[in-house]
């Protein structure tokens, strides 16, 4: 198994997701918080400092949608700040692909949805799978979301590294801090560093497999809109709001129109919604992401 020699801990990929921002700032000011946890080289980065300054998700374009190989390879000078910043980050921590300098990237995010401690994996990497399974046992309300990505095509910052975990914590209002969530997130990131050290000593691999629920991306679901476009015609149904990871089956209430009529879900098999009513996804026309659930040993 490959050793983990280089780790990046990132915050502020979205500038108004303040837990990661403040965590990175704290650790920059107090390296003793993390530098004894593992022998790997750990770099800290505020991924989108302009968005952090503005306390906005992004300045010109979503930075976490700017890391596909096509975006990184384009030779045209972009007027959009985030595309330029993506190239800078790729040069620092990549280059994306087999020659990357980064073994593991931990990207800390917040969501307004009721996601708890959501550990998002983009590939079936042996370390991130085993470590994340351990954390589902150690942390209350920890969940594994598997969002398989072809790494060269993926637009996410984490895919610059060989392996990554997007740590998505919620519910938390964007642009704000929550003390309990901050402290829980800091403990979680520290545990990833400690488990990386355990991996490098060959100990994590010897732990018995852990049975985990895995929520795998199925599809994104938009809000009801008129044919040809226009304002949304319905809201998340109140019986579904806040019920991330809960089973949604054929005939269950999905949306409610502004006139009070219920719109039901229709599907051949149950799904499990996450990112329900995430505020930042309104502009992307995503009401929720639907996943399928499996039980696996990691």
Short mmCIF file of C-alpha atoms in Angstrom, two decimals:
data_model
loop_
_atom_site.label_atom_id
_atom_site.label_comp_id
_atom_site.label_asym_id
_atom_site.label_seq_id
_atom_site.Cartn_x
_atom_site.Cartn_y
_atom_site.Cartn_z
CA UNK A 1 0.00 0.00 0.00
CA UNK A 2 1.28 3.49 -0.83
CA UNK A 3 2.42 5.74 1.99
CA UNK A 4 0.76 9.08 2.58
CA UNK A 5 3.63 11.55 2.46
CA UNK A 6 1.85 14.80 1.57
CA UNK A 7 -1.49 16.08 2.84
CA UNK A 8 -3.35 19.31 2.06
CA UNK A 9 -6.02 20.61 4.43
CA UNK A 10 -8.16 23.17 2.58
CA UNK A 11 -10.79 25.62 3.73
CA UNK A 12 -12.60 28.38 1.92
CA UNK A 13 -13.04 26.60 -1.39
CA UNK A 14 -16.37 28.32 -0.94
CA UNK A 15 -15.65 31.58 0.81
CA UNK A 16 -18.82 31.75 2.91
CA UNK A 17 -18.44 28.26 4.36
CA UNK A 18 -16.73 29.60 7.43
CA UNK A 19 -15.85 26.48 9.43
CA UNK A 20 -13.11 25.44 7.02
CA UNK A 21 -11.97 29.03 6.65
CA UNK A 22 -11.54 29.53 10.37
CA UNK A 23 -10.04 26.09 10.93
CA UNK A 24 -7.28 26.74 8.39
CA UNK A 25 -6.68 30.23 9.78
CA UNK A 26 -6.44 28.85 13.32
CA UNK A 27 -3.99 26.13 12.32
CA UNK A 28 -1.88 28.62 10.36
CA UNK A 29 -1.59 30.70 13.51
CA UNK A 30 -1.11 27.68 15.80
CA UNK A 31 0.70 24.85 13.98
CA UNK A 32 0.99 22.98 17.25
CA UNK A 33 -2.70 22.08 16.75
CA UNK A 34 -1.81 19.60 14.01
CA UNK A 35 1.92 19.17 13.43
CA UNK A 36 2.39 16.34 15.93
CA UNK A 37 -0.50 14.23 14.62
CA UNK A 38 1.33 12.61 11.71
CA UNK A 39 4.74 12.58 10.09
CA UNK A 40 3.40 13.43 6.64
CA UNK A 41 4.01 16.93 5.30
CA UNK A 42 0.80 18.90 5.93
CA UNK A 43 0.05 22.05 3.95
CA UNK A 44 -2.79 24.42 4.81
CA UNK A 45 -4.54 26.54 2.20
CA UNK A 46 -7.37 29.04 1.94
CA UNK A 47 -8.46 27.92 -1.49
CA UNK A 48 -10.46 31.00 -2.52
CA UNK A 49 -9.13 34.02 -0.58
CA UNK A 50 -11.12 36.49 -2.68
CA UNK A 51 -14.40 34.75 -1.84
CA UNK A 52 -13.33 34.54 1.81
CA UNK A 53 -12.73 38.30 1.80
CA UNK A 54 -16.17 38.89 0.29
CA UNK A 55 -17.84 36.24 2.52
CA UNK A 56 -19.44 34.83 -0.62
CA UNK A 57 -19.46 31.38 -2.16
CA UNK A 58 -17.31 32.66 -5.03
CA UNK A 59 -16.36 35.88 -6.76
CA UNK A 60 -16.92 35.10 -10.46
CA UNK A 61 -17.45 31.33 -10.75
CA UNK A 62 -17.72 28.35 -8.41
CA UNK A 63 -14.10 27.36 -7.72
CA UNK A 64 -15.18 23.80 -6.93
CA UNK A 65 -16.38 23.48 -10.52
CA UNK A 66 -13.11 24.64 -12.11
CA UNK A 67 -10.72 21.68 -11.75
CA UNK A 68 -11.62 19.48 -14.71
CA UNK A 69 -8.63 18.75 -16.89
CA UNK A 70 -10.28 20.72 -19.70
CA UNK A 71 -10.52 23.82 -17.49
CA UNK A 72 -6.97 23.43 -16.22
CA UNK A 73 -5.51 22.87 -19.68
CA UNK A 74 -7.14 25.80 -21.44
CA UNK A 75 -4.51 28.28 -22.61
CA UNK A 76 -6.86 31.25 -22.91
CA UNK A 77 -6.38 33.81 -20.12
CA UNK A 78 -9.64 33.89 -18.25
CA UNK A 79 -11.16 37.05 -16.87
CA UNK A 80 -12.80 34.92 -14.17
CA UNK A 81 -10.82 34.87 -10.95
CA UNK A 82 -11.67 31.30 -9.95
CA UNK A 83 -10.38 29.77 -13.17
CA UNK A 84 -7.06 31.54 -12.64
CA UNK A 85 -7.00 30.43 -9.00
CA UNK A 86 -7.70 26.81 -9.98
CA UNK A 87 -4.60 26.83 -12.16
CA UNK A 88 -2.56 28.30 -9.31
CA UNK A 89 -3.75 25.60 -6.91
CA UNK A 90 -3.12 22.89 -9.48
CA UNK A 91 0.44 24.14 -9.94
CA UNK A 92 0.97 24.20 -6.16
CA UNK A 93 -0.54 20.84 -5.25
CA UNK A 94 -0.89 18.93 -8.51
CA UNK A 95 -0.48 18.72 -11.35
CA UNK A 96 -3.71 16.79 -11.59
CA UNK A 97 -3.04 13.22 -12.63
CA UNK A 98 -0.42 10.57 -11.88
CA UNK A 99 2.35 13.12 -11.28
CA UNK A 100 0.51 15.02 -8.54
CA UNK A 101 2.54 16.13 -5.53
CA UNK A 102 -0.36 15.55 -3.10
CA UNK A 103 -1.28 12.15 -1.72
CA UNK A 104 -4.36 13.23 0.26
CA UNK A 105 -6.52 16.36 0.19
CA UNK A 106 -9.05 17.10 2.95
CA UNK A 107 -11.42 19.84 1.77
CA UNK A 108 -13.64 21.26 4.54
CA UNK A 109 -17.09 22.53 3.57
CA UNK A 110 -20.41 23.48 5.18
CA UNK A 111 -23.94 22.91 3.94
CA UNK A 112 -27.26 24.40 4.91
CA UNK A 113 -28.80 20.93 4.58
CA UNK A 114 -29.22 18.54 7.49
CA UNK A 115 -26.23 16.41 6.43
CA UNK A 116 -24.48 15.87 9.76
CA UNK A 117 -20.83 14.86 9.36
CA UNK A 118 -20.88 13.86 5.71
CA UNK A 119 -17.70 12.25 4.34
CA UNK A 120 -17.72 12.50 0.54
CA UNK A 121 -15.48 10.09 -1.34
CA UNK A 122 -14.92 10.42 -5.08
CA UNK A 123 -13.04 7.15 -5.55
CA UNK A 124 -12.65 3.78 -3.84
CA UNK A 125 -9.27 4.59 -2.37
CA UNK A 126 -8.12 2.07 0.28
CA UNK A 127 -7.09 4.67 2.86
CA UNK A 128 -10.06 7.02 2.55
CA UNK A 129 -12.47 4.08 2.66
CA UNK A 130 -10.91 2.51 5.75
CA UNK A 131 -10.41 5.80 7.60
CA UNK A 132 -13.93 7.03 6.83
CA UNK A 133 -15.40 3.75 8.06
CA UNK A 134 -13.55 4.21 11.36
CA UNK A 135 -14.94 7.73 11.70
CA UNK A 136 -18.52 6.53 11.26
CA UNK A 137 -17.96 4.56 14.46
CA UNK A 138 -16.26 7.38 16.35
CA UNK A 139 -18.47 10.33 15.41
CA UNK A 140 -22.16 10.71 16.00
CA UNK A 141 -24.15 11.47 12.87
CA UNK A 142 -21.32 10.56 10.45
CA UNK A 143 -22.32 9.39 6.98
CA UNK A 144 -20.51 8.16 3.87
CA UNK A 145 -21.53 9.63 0.53
CA UNK A 146 -19.84 8.03 -2.47
CA UNK A 147 -19.85 10.28 -5.50
CA UNK A 148 -17.85 8.37 -8.11
CA UNK A 149 -15.86 10.67 -10.36
CA UNK A 150 -13.62 10.10 -13.35
CA UNK A 151 -10.79 12.16 -11.91
CA UNK A 152 -9.63 13.95 -15.05
CA UNK A 153 -13.20 15.08 -15.80
CA UNK A 154 -14.11 15.92 -12.20
CA UNK A 155 -14.41 19.67 -11.48
CA UNK A 156 -13.69 19.33 -7.75
CA UNK A 157 -10.57 20.65 -6.00
CA UNK A 158 -9.95 17.39 -4.17
CA UNK A 159 -9.33 15.48 -7.39
CA UNK A 160 -6.04 17.35 -7.85
CA UNK A 161 -4.67 14.85 -5.27
CA UNK A 162 -4.26 11.11 -5.50
CA UNK A 163 -7.04 10.69 -2.94
CA UNK A 164 -9.44 13.09 -1.26
CA UNK A 165 -12.26 13.48 1.20
CA UNK A 166 -14.70 16.37 1.01
CA UNK A 167 -15.84 16.93 4.59
CA UNK A 168 -19.33 18.43 4.35
CA UNK A 169 -20.85 19.48 7.69
CA UNK A 170 -24.34 20.79 8.31
CA UNK A 171 -26.77 22.24 8.87
CA UNK A 172 -24.95 25.56 9.12
CA UNK A 173 -26.01 28.86 7.65
CA UNK A 174 -23.57 30.13 5.06
CA UNK A 175 -21.51 33.11 6.15
CA UNK A 176 -21.74 32.14 9.83
CA UNK A 177 -19.90 30.08 12.43
CA UNK A 178 -21.28 27.52 14.86
CA UNK A 179 -19.05 26.64 17.84
CA UNK A 180 -20.25 23.05 18.20
CA UNK A 181 -19.83 22.36 14.47
CA UNK A 182 -16.40 24.01 14.41
CA UNK A 183 -15.13 21.91 17.30
CA UNK A 184 -16.56 18.69 15.87
CA UNK A 185 -15.03 19.42 12.46
CA UNK A 186 -11.63 20.12 13.96
CA UNK A 187 -11.72 16.81 15.83
CA UNK A 188 -12.74 15.01 12.65
CA UNK A 189 -9.93 16.50 10.54
CA UNK A 190 -7.42 15.70 13.28
CA UNK A 191 -8.58 12.09 13.26
CA UNK A 192 -7.95 11.83 9.52
CA UNK A 193 -4.38 12.99 10.14
CA UNK A 194 -3.93 10.50 12.97
CA UNK A 195 -5.36 7.71 10.85
CA UNK A 196 -2.98 8.65 8.03
CA UNK A 197 -0.13 8.09 10.46
CA UNK A 198 -1.69 4.79 11.52
CA UNK A 199 -1.91 3.85 7.82
CA UNK A 200 1.75 4.70 7.25
CA UNK A 201 2.71 2.43 10.16
CA UNK A 202 0.71 -0.40 8.57
CA UNK A 203 -1.72 -0.57 11.51
CA UNK A 204 -4.95 0.75 9.98
CA UNK A 205 -4.81 -1.95 7.33
CA UNK A 206 -4.83 -4.64 10.04
CA UNK A 207 -8.07 -3.48 11.66
CA UNK A 208 -11.03 -5.77 10.96
CA UNK A 209 -13.39 -4.55 8.24
CA UNK A 210 -16.23 -2.30 9.38
CA UNK A 211 -19.78 -2.64 8.10
CA UNK A 212 -20.95 0.77 6.81
CA UNK A 213 -23.94 2.28 5.04
CA UNK A 214 -22.79 3.78 1.74
CA UNK A 215 -24.97 6.35 -0.03
CA UNK A 216 -23.98 6.39 -3.70
CA UNK A 217 -24.91 9.23 -6.04
CA UNK A 218 -27.81 8.32 -8.34
CA UNK A 219 -28.95 11.64 -9.82
CA UNK A 220 -29.70 15.26 -8.99
CA UNK A 221 -33.31 16.35 -8.87
CA UNK A 222 -34.41 19.84 -9.87
CA UNK A 223 -37.37 21.90 -8.71
CA UNK A 224 -40.60 21.75 -10.71
CA UNK A 225 -40.58 24.53 -13.32
CA UNK A 226 -42.75 25.48 -16.28
CA UNK A 227 -41.86 23.92 -19.59
CA UNK A 228 -39.34 26.22 -21.21
CA UNK A 229 -38.11 27.59 -17.87
CA UNK A 230 -39.21 30.13 -15.33
CA UNK A 231 -39.58 30.45 -11.55
CA UNK A 232 -39.85 27.29 -9.48
CA UNK A 233 -43.43 26.08 -9.03
CA UNK A 234 -43.05 24.14 -5.78
CA UNK A 235 -41.02 23.83 -2.58
CA UNK A 236 -39.56 20.87 -0.73
CA UNK A 237 -42.45 19.15 1.00
CA UNK A 238 -42.47 19.88 4.76
CA UNK A 239 -42.53 16.14 5.53
CA UNK A 240 -39.27 15.74 3.57
CA UNK A 241 -37.43 18.90 4.65
CA UNK A 242 -34.46 18.08 6.87
CA UNK A 243 -34.78 14.33 6.37
CA UNK A 244 -31.49 13.75 4.56
CA UNK A 245 -30.49 10.06 4.23
CA UNK A 246 -34.08 8.91 4.92
CA UNK A 247 -35.82 6.52 2.54
CA UNK A 248 -37.98 8.07 -0.18
CA UNK A 249 -40.20 5.57 -1.97
CA UNK A 250 -42.81 5.62 -4.69
CA UNK A 251 -45.83 7.68 -3.63
CA UNK A 252 -44.06 9.63 -0.87
CA UNK A 253 -44.53 13.39 -0.70
CA UNK A 254 -41.74 15.23 -2.52
CA UNK A 255 -42.77 18.84 -3.25
CA UNK A 256 -45.61 21.16 -2.34
CA UNK A 257 -46.83 23.84 -4.73
CA UNK A 258 -47.47 27.41 -3.63
CA UNK A 259 -51.19 26.59 -3.81
CA UNK A 260 -50.74 23.78 -1.28
CA UNK A 261 -50.90 20.79 -3.65
CA UNK A 262 -48.60 17.83 -3.01
CA UNK A 263 -46.30 16.43 -5.69
CA UNK A 264 -45.35 12.81 -5.10
CA UNK A 265 -42.16 10.93 -5.85
CA UNK A 266 -42.39 8.19 -8.46
CA UNK A 267 -39.65 5.64 -8.85
CA UNK A 268 -39.28 1.89 -9.18
CA UNK A 269 -37.07 1.54 -6.10
CA UNK A 270 -36.42 3.58 -2.96
CA UNK A 271 -33.84 6.38 -2.97
CA UNK A 272 -32.23 8.39 -0.20
CA UNK A 273 -32.17 12.18 -0.68
CA UNK A 274 -29.26 14.31 0.52
CA UNK A 275 -28.42 18.00 0.15
CA UNK A 276 -32.13 18.66 0.56
CA UNK A 277 -32.82 22.35 -0.14
CA UNK A 278 -29.13 23.31 -0.05
CA UNK A 279 -29.23 27.14 -0.44
CA UNK A 280 -26.21 27.31 -2.75
CA UNK A 281 -27.82 24.85 -5.16
CA UNK A 282 -30.80 27.03 -6.04
CA UNK A 283 -28.69 28.66 -8.76
CA UNK A 284 -27.79 25.20 -10.05
CA UNK A 285 -31.47 24.16 -10.07
CA UNK A 286 -30.82 21.26 -7.69
CA UNK A 287 -33.50 20.61 -5.10
CA UNK A 288 -31.68 17.56 -3.73
CA UNK A 289 -29.38 14.74 -4.74
CA UNK A 290 -30.83 11.24 -4.82
CA UNK A 291 -28.65 8.34 -3.70
CA UNK A 292 -28.96 4.58 -3.47
CA UNK A 293 -28.01 2.85 -0.24
CA UNK A 294 -25.85 -0.23 0.16
CA UNK A 295 -24.27 -1.96 3.14
CA UNK A 296 -20.59 -2.76 2.60
CA UNK A 297 -17.54 -3.83 4.56
CA UNK A 298 -14.72 -1.30 4.40
#
